[in-house]
Coordinates of C-alpha atoms and ligand atoms in Angstrom, one line a residue:
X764 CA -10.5 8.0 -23.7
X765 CA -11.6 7.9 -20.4
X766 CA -16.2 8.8 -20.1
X767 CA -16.3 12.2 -19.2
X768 CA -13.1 13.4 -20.7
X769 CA -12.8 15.1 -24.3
X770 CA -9.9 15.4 -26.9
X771 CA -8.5 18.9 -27.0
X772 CA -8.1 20.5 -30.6
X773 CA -4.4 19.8 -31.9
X774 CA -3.0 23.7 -31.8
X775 CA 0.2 25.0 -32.6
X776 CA 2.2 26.5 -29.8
X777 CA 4.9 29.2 -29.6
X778 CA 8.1 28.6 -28.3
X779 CA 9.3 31.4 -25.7
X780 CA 12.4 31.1 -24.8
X781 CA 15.5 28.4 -24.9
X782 CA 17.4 28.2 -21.6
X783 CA 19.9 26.6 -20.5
X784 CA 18.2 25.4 -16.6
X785 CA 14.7 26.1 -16.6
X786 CA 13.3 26.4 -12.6
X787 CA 9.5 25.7 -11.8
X788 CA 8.3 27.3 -8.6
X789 CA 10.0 30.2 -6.9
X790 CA 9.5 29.3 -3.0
X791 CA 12.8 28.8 -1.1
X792 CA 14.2 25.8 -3.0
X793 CA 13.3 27.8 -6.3
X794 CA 15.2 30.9 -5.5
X795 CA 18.3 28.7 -4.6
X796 CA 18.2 27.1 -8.0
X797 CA 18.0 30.1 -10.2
X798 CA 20.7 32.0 -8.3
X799 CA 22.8 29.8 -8.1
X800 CA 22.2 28.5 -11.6
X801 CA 23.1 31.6 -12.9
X802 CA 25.7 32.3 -10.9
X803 CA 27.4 29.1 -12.9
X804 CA 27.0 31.3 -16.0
X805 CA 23.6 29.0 -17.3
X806 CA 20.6 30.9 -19.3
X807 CA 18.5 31.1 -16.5
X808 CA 14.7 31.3 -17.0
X809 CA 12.6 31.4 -13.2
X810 CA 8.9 30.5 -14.1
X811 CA 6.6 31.3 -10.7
X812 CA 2.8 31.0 -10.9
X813 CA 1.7 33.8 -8.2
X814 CA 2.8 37.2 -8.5
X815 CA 5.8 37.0 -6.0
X816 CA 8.6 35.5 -5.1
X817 CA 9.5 33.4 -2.2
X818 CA 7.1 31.0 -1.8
X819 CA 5.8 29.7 1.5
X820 CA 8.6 32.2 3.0
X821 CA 6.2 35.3 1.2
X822 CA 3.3 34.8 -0.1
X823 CA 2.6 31.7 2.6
X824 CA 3.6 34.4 5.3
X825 CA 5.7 32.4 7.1
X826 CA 7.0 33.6 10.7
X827 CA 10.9 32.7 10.1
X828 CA 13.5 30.5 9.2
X829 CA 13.8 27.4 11.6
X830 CA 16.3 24.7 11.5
X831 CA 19.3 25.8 9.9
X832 CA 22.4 24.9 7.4
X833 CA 25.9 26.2 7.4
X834 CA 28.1 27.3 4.7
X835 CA 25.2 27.2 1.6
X836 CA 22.8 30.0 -0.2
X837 CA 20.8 30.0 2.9
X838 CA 23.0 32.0 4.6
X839 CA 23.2 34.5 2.5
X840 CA 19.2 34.9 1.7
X841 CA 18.9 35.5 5.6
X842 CA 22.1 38.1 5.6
X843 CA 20.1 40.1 2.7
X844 CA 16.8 39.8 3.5
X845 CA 16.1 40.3 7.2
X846 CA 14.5 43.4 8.4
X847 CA 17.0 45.9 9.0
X848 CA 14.7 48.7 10.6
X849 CA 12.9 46.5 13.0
X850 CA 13.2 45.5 16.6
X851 CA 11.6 43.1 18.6
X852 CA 13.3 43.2 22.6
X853 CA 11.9 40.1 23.5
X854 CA 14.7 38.4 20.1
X855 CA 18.5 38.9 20.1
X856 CA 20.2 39.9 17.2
X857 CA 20.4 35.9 15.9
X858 CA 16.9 35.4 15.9
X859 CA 15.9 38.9 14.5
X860 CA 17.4 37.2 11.4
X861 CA 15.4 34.8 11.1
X862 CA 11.9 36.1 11.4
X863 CA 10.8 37.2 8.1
X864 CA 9.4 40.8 6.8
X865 CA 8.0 39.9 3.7
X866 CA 7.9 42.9 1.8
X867 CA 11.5 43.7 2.6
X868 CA 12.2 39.7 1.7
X869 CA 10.3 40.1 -1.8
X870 CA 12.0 42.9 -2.9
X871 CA 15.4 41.6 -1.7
X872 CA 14.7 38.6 -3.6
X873 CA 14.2 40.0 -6.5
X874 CA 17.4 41.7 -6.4
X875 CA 19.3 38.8 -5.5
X876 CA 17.7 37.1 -9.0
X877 CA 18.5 40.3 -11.4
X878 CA 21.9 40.6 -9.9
X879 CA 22.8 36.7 -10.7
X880 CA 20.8 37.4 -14.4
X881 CA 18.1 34.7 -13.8
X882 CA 15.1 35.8 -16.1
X883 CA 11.7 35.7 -14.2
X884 CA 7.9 35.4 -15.2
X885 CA 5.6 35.7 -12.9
X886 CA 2.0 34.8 -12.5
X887 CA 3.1 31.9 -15.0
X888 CA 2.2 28.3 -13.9
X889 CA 4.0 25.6 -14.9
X890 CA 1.4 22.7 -17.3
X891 CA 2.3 20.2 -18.9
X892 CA 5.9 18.7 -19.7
X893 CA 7.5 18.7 -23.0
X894 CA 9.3 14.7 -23.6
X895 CA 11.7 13.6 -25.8
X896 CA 11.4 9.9 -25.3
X897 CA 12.2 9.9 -21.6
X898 CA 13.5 13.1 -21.5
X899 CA 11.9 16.3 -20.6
X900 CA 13.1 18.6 -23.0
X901 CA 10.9 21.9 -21.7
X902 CA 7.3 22.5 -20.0
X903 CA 4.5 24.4 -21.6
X904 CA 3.7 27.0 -19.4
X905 CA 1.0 29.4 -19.1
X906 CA 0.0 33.1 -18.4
X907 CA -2.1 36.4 -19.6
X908 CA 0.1 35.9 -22.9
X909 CA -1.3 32.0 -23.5
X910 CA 0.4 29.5 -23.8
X911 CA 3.7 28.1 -24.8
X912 CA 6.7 26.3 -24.7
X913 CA 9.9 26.8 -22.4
X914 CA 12.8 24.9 -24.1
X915 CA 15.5 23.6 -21.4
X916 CA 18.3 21.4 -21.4
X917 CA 17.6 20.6 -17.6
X918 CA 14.8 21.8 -15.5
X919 CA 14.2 22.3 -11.9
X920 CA 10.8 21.1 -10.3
X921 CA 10.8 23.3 -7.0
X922 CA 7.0 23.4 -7.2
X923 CA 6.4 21.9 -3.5
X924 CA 4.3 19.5 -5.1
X925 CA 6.2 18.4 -8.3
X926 CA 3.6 19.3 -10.5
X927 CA 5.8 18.8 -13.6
X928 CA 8.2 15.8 -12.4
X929 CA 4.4 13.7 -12.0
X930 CA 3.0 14.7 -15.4
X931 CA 6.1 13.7 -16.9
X932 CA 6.5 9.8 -15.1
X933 CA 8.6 10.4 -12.7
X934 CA 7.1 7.7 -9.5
X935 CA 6.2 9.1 -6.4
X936 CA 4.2 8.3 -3.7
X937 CA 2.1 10.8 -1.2
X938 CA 2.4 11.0 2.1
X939 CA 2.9 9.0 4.9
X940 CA 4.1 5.3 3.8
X941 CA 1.4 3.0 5.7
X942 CA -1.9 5.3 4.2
X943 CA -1.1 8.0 2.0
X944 CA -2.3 10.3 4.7
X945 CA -0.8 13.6 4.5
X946 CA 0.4 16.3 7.0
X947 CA -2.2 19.2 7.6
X948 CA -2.4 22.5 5.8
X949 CA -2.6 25.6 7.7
X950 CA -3.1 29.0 6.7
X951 CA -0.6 31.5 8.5
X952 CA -2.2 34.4 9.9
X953 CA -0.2 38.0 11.0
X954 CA -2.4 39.5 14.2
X955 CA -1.7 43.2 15.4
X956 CA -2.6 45.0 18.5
X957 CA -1.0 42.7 20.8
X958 CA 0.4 43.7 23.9
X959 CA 3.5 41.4 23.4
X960 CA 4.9 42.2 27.0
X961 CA 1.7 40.7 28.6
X962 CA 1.9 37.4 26.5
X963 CA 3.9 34.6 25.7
X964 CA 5.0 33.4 22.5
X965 CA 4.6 29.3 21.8
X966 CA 6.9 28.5 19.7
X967 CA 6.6 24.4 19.9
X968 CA 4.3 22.1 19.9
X969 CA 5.2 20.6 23.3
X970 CA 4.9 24.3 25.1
X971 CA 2.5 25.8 27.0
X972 CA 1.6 28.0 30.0
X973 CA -1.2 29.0 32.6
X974 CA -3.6 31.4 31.3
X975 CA -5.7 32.9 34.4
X976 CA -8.3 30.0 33.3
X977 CA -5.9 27.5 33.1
X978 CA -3.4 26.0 30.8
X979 CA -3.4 27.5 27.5
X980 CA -3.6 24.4 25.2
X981 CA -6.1 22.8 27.0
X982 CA -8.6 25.7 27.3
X983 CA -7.9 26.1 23.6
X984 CA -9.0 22.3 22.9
X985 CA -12.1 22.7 24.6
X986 CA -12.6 26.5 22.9
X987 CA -11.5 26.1 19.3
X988 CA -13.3 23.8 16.6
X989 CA -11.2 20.8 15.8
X990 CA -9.1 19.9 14.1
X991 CA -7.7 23.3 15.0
X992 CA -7.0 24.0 18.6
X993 CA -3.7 24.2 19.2
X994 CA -1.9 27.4 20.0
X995 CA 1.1 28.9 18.2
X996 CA 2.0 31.9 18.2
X997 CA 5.5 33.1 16.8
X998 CA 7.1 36.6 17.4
X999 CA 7.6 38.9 14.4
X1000 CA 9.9 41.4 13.6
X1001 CA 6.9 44.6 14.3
X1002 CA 5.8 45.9 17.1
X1003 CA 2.9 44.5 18.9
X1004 CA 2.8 42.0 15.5
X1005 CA 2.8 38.2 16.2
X1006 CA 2.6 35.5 13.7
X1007 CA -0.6 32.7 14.2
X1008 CA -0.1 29.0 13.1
X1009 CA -3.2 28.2 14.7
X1010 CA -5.4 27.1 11.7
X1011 CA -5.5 23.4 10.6
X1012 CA -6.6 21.2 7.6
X1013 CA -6.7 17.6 7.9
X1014 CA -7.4 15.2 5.4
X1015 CA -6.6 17.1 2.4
X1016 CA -4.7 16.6 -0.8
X1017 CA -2.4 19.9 -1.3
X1018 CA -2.7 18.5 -5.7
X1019 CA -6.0 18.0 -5.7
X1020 CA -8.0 21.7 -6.7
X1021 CA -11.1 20.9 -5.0
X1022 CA -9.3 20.1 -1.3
X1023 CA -7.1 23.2 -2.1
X1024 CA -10.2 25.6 -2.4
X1025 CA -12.3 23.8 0.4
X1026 CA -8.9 23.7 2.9
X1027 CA -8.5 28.2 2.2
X1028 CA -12.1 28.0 2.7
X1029 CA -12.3 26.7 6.1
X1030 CA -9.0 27.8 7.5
X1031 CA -10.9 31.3 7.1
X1032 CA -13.8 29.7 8.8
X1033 CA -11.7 29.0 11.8
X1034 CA -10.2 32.2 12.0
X1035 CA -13.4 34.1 13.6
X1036 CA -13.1 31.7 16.4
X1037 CA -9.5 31.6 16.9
X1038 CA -9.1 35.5 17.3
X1039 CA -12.1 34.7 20.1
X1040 CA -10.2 32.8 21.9
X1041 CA -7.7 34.5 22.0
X1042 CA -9.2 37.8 22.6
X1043 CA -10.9 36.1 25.4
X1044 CA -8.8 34.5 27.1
X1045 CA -5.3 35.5 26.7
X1046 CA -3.4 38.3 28.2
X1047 CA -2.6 40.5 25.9
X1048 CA -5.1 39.8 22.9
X1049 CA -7.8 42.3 24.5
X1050 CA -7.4 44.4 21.6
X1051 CA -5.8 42.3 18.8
X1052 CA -7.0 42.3 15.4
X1053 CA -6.5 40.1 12.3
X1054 CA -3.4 42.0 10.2
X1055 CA -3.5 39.9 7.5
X1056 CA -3.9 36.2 6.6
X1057 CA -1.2 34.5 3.7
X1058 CA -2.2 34.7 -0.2
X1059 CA -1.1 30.9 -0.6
X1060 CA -2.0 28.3 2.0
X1061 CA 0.8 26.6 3.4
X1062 CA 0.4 22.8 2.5
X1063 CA 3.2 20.6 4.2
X1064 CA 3.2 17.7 2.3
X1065 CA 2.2 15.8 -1.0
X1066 CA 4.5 14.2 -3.6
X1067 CA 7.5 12.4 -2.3
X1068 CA 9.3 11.2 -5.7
X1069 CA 11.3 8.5 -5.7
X1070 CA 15.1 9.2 -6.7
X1071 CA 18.3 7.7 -7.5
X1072 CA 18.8 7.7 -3.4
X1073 CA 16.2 7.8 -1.1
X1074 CA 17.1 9.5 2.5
X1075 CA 15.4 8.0 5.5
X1076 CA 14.9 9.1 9.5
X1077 CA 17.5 6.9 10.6
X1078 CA 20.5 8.6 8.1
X1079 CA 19.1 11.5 9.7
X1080 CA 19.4 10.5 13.4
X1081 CA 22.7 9.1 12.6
X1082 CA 23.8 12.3 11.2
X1083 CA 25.1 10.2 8.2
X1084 CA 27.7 11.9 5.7
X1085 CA 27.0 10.5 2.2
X1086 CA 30.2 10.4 0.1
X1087 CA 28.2 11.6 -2.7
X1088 CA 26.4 14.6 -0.4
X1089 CA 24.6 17.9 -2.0
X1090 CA 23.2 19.5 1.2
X1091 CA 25.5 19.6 4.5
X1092 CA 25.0 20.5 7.7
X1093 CA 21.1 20.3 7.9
X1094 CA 20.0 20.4 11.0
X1095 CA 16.1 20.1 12.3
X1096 CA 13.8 17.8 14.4
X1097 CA 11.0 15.4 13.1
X1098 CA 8.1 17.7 12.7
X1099 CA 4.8 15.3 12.2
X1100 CA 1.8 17.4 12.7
X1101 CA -1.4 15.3 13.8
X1102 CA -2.6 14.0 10.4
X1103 CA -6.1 13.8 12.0
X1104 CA -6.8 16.7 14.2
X1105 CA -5.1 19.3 16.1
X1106 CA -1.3 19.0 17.6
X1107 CA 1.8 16.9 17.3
X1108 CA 1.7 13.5 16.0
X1109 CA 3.0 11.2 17.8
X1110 CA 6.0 9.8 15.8
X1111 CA 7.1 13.9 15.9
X1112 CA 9.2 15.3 18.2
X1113 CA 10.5 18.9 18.8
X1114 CA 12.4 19.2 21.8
X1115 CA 13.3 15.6 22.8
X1116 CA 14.5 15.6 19.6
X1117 CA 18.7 15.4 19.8
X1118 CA 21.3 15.4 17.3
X1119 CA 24.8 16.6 17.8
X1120 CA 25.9 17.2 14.4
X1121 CA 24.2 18.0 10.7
X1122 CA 23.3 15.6 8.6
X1123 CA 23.7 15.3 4.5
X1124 CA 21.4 14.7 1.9
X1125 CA 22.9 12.6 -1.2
X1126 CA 22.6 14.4 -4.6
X1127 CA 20.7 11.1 -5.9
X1128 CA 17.7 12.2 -3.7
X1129 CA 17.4 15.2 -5.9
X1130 CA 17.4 13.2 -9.3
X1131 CA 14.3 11.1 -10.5
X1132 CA 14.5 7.7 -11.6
X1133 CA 12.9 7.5 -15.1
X1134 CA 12.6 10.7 -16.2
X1135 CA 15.6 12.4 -17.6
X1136 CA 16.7 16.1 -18.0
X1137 CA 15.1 17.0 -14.3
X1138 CA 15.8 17.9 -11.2
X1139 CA 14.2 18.0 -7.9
X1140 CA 14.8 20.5 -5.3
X1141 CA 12.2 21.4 -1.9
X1142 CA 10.2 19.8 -0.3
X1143 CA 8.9 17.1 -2.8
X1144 CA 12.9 15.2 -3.4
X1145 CA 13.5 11.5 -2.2
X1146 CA 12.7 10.9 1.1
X1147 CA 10.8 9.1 3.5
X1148 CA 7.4 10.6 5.0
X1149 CA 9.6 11.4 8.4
X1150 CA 12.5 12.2 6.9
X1151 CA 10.6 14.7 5.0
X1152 CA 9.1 16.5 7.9
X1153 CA 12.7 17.5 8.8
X1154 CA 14.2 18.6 5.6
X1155 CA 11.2 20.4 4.5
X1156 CA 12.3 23.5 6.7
X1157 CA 13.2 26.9 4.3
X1158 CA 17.3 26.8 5.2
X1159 CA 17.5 23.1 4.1
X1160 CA 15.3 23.4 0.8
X1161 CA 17.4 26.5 0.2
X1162 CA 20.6 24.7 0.4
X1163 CA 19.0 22.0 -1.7
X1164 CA 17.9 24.4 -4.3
X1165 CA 21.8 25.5 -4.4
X1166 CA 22.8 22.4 -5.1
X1167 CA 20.4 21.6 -8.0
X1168 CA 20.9 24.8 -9.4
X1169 CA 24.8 24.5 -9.8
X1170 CA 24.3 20.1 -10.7
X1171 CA 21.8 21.5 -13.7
X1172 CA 24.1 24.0 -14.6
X1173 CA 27.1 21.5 -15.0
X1174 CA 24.8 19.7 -16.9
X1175 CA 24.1 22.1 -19.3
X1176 CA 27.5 22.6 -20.0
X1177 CA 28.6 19.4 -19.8
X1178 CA 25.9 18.4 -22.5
X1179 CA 25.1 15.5 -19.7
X1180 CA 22.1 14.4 -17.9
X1181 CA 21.3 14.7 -14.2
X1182 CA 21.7 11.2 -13.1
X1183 CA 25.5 11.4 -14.9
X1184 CA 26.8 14.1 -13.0
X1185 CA 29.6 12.6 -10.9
X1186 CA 28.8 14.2 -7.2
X1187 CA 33.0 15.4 -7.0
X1188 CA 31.6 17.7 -9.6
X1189 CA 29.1 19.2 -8.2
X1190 CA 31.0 18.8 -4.3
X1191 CA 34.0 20.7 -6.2
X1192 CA 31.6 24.0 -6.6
X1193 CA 29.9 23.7 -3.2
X1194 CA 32.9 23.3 -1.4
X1195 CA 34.6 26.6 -3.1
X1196 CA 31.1 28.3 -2.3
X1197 CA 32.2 27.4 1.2
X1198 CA 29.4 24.4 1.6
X1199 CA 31.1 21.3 2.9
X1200 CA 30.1 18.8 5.6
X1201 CA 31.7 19.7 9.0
Ligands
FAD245 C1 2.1 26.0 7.7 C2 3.5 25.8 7.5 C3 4.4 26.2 8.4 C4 5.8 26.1 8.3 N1 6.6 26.6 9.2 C5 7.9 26.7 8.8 C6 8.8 27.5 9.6 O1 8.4 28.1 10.6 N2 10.1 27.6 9.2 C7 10.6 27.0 8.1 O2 11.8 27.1 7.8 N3 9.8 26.2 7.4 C8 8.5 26.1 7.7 N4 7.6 25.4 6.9 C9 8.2 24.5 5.8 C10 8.5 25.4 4.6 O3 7.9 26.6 4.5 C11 8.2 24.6 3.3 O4 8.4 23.2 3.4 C12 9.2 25.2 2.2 O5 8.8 26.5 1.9 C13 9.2 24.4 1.0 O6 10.0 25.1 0.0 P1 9.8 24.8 -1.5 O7 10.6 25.8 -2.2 O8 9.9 23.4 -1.8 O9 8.2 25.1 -1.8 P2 7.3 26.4 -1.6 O10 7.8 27.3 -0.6 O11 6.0 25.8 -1.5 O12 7.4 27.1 -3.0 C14 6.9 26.5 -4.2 C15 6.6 27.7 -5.2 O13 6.2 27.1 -6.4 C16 5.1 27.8 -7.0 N5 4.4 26.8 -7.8 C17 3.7 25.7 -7.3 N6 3.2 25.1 -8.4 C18 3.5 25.7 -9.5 C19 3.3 25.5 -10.9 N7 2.7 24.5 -11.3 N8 3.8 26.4 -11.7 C20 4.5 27.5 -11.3 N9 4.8 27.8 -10.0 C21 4.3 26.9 -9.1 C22 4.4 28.3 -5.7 O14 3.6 29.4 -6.0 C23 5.5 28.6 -4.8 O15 6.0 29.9 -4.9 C24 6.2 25.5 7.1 C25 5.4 25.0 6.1 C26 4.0 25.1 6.3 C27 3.1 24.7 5.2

């Protein structure tokens, strides 16, 4: 035993439920899974450890859907879920879509889930797996009721982080592949009071304009604290609303409790002097006030686990169509944040970025090696550190999440495990669900 550590009391534990597909984390890649898991006809059992669904779409506060996928779950989650009642001039119709209301997406969610019969509990984190040999066979959870054991033929990690696929072996490494160093954490921000027709939204890292002091991102490194300092600022579906991704974290570890609680602490530090700035300085913000900030910080990158198939940057740029594909269609750019201070880093690239067609993700990215009965959907799958800063966008972990959910559903039935599925199988469903490479 390690100094420091002590042996817990042996207890005995209550089992809570035996599911068919058990899914850990209800963000976009979570939601995916359990719907469409229980669309197949599985015992579906959503485990979520705040109080609402959606994930860094909701309770992260996120400004909208970027990048897209055609033909999958995603799709439908924007067609049920965008703000109906709403209207920003400055979007058309498309992009209305895609910028999120979150209550309206919460309680639409929810829907979604009941109407497919996926069983949810909330405010329930996911602890500890439950092996059988190399197989996980459930995860303990916990909640105001205690704790015990969720029984699963095959279970989802769509925690982000893959809280449960690292307790229970399955390798991984963090962030980038020459240091470990992982993308910055930022906590989004909703500001009201804007006069929206006097400013302009920044929706990229490479844009800017002239303030009367000058241009905008330079005035803002010399204003704002680093390692935030950059502007964006997103439209929302309100009036005079408009969505900040201005604070910044670097050098933190999204799995580690004590960088977690220091990174909320001084995004909120920041806040104070971002609003000054732009209050100050930009047209428009004269009488703009902090609306609300996000519940759960939004933490771009840990865990990347290491899978049957690993994708990589250059399938990406080359668009590649794996035979045995899960995902089609996924289209976004390389988006590195600085992994030191404020900005783009410089293997990212937004709008240079070009790519005529979609690319696929191979289901083998979404199975662990060594640990049996799991599955990995989100942003924490096989990839490499700038793969993942393209397939980490909401439509594509969506899509992913589909796919997982129907493979562990076959599963199930089949009485097989993940890494036996033959692809056909799984391409067979996505393909009647209308998902197939184009
Ligand atoms: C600051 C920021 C800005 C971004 N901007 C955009 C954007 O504009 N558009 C876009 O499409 N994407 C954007 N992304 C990327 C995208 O939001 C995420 O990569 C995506 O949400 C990942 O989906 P996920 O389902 O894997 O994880 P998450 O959305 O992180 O969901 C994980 C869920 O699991 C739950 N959970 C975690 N651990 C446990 C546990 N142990 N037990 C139970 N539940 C648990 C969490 O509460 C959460 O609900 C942004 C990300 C960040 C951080």
């Amino acid at each position: 035993m390690k100094e420091n550590n002590v042996m817990e009391p042996q207890r005995e534990t209550p089992v809570y439920d035996t599911v068919d597909v058990l899914v850990l984390g209800a963000g976009p890649a979570g939601w995916g899974a359990a719907v469409s898991a229980a669309r197949e006809g599985a015992k579906t059992l959503l485990v979520e450890g705040s109080s609402d669904v959606g994930g860094v779409a909701t309770t992260g506060l996120m400004s909208h859907w970027t990048g897209n996928t055609t033909g999958g779950i995603y799709e439908e989650i924007i067609s049920r879920t965008h703000n109906v009642y709403g209207k920003n001039p400055k979007l058309n119709d498309q992009e209305m879509r895609k910028y999120i209301d979150h209550e309206t997406m919460k309680t639409r969610a929810l829907q979604m889930m009941r109407e497919a019969g996926v069983k949810l509990l909330l405010n329930t984190m996911a602890c500890e797996p439950y092996m059988e040999g190399k197989r996980l066979a459930g995860v303990f959870v916990e909640n105001k009721s205690g704790r015990s054991l969720i029984r699963a033929k095959v279970s989802i990690d769509c925690t982000g982080d893959g809280d449960i696929a690292a307790r229970a072996g399955a390798p991984y490494f963090k962030g980038r592949e020459s240091d470990g160093a992982m993308q910055p954490m930022t906590l989004m921000v909703q500001v009201g009071g804007v006069d929206v027709e006097r400013m302009e939204y920044v929706y990229a890292f490479e844009d800017s304009y002239e303030v009367p002091e000058g241009d905008i991102q330079k005035l803002a490194r010399a204003c704002i604290p680093a390692p935030a300092g950059h502007v964006l600022v997103y439209p929302s579906v309100f009036p005079g609303v408009v969505t900040l991704n201005m604070t910044n974290v670097t050098g933190m570890d999204g799995t580690n409790a004590d960088d977690l609680t220091e990174a909320y602490i001084r995004c909120r530090e920041q806040l104070p002097e971002i609003m000054e700035f732009l209050q100050k300085h930009v047209p428009g913000f004269e009488n703009s006030f902090v609306l609300k900030s996000a519940s759960q910080i939004g933490v771009r990158e840990t865990r990347h686990f290491i899978g049957m198939k690993t994708i990589t940057e250059q399938d990406i740029l080359s668009a590649r169509v794996f035979p045995d594909w899960a995902v089609a269609n996924a289209h976004f750019n390389f988006d590195v944040h600085n992994i030191t201070g404020a900005g783009l880093d410089e293997t990212g690239c937004q709008k240079k970025f070009s790519q005529k067609k979609g690319y696929t993700i191979p289901y083998g990215c979404l199975v662990p090696q060594k640990v049996d009965g799991l599955l990995l959907a989100g942003r924490c799958i096989s990839g490499t550190h700038l793969a993942h800063s393209n397939y980490r966008v909401m439509p594509i972990c969506a899509n992913m999440g589909q796919a997982a959910g129907i493979a562990a559903a076959l599963c199930a039935s089949g009485g097989i495990q993940p890494r036996e599925l033959p692809a056909e199988r799984l391409q067979e469903r996505l393909t009647a669900l209308g998902v197939r490479p184009e």
